[in-house]
């Protein structure tokens, strides 16, 4: 048994590369050709040189097939890509360069090995790719960075939509839908009257003894003695009913209550999202609403007032389906 030994890297005519006998992998040749046209050949195929000089492809069999499918000459395909300092530019095919006399040639790493190693290399190259997995969130971010141009990636718009769901980005985008409108400014105080545990500005503070001294405990007799009588101080056996007196249960000023809150979430296309956001923003500005929720409610109220009969029918139908 011999391991692979590197010989050289050469540009080999595609028709001189023999497909690996019994290759079990079935690749998407069209997708590979699209990538080659957009990105050019960025990785060499690996071929084994036999004792008679023949070259058998071990890895990259479908890349070789894509070169053959392209064929000789100018394919006439141009692609647009972003080039630094120039913006969007039309560039020639990454395979033939749009040259009339071009012949399919494949950059190939040539090795020598025995039959057993050749089989293992072919099997490992196919299988190790299958065993890999993806970080869906990272993959979605990579695709999103292409600004909708998926040419040469083998991904489609449908794949991106699926990633929105599986990566969790869809739920995040839905929950963040109104952040531009309703998110409080960093460091802004809470607006709920009972959510801030810090003492209000100007509130009376309990005096503390000077540092380095100990507070003198009150004498038990002095603590039990009633305060001296003075004008405005209640004395006597009758219950005190003046300001600050205890109130019976259920009496007194009721505490403010917060409205019940509920999440609201939809799934939009990008065009629908932009339309809804624009409508909410316009209503928020025109109506002077503090939050996007108020603006959205106002839009719905306008609709209900404009089409009461239809809205009532729709509501009854929805209630019947619940």
XYZ file of C-alpha atoms in Angstrom, residues 7 53 57 68 75 91 94 129 138 153 157 163 167 185 190 201 206 223 252 254 271 274 280 288 311:
25
model
C 3.966 15.082 -8.676
C 0.679 8.097 -18.251
C -9.690 11.972 -11.739
C -16.775 19.551 -20.735
C -19.896 30.815 -24.366
C -16.900 40.732 -16.451
C -14.655 32.745 -15.525
C -18.156 16.767 2.600
C -23.581 32.235 10.046
C -23.245 30.210 -4.870
C -33.952 32.707 -2.788
C -32.666 29.695 6.531
C -31.645 29.917 11.958
C -33.125 55.460 24.190
C -38.490 53.550 33.059
C -35.115 62.778 43.257
C -32.893 58.503 56.509
C -38.891 55.081 73.807
C -58.291 55.011 49.994
C -56.683 53.025 44.236
C -41.652 44.314 0.269
C -41.266 47.942 4.085
C -46.850 52.973 10.679
C -48.490 62.382 17.039
C -65.113 44.632 9.246
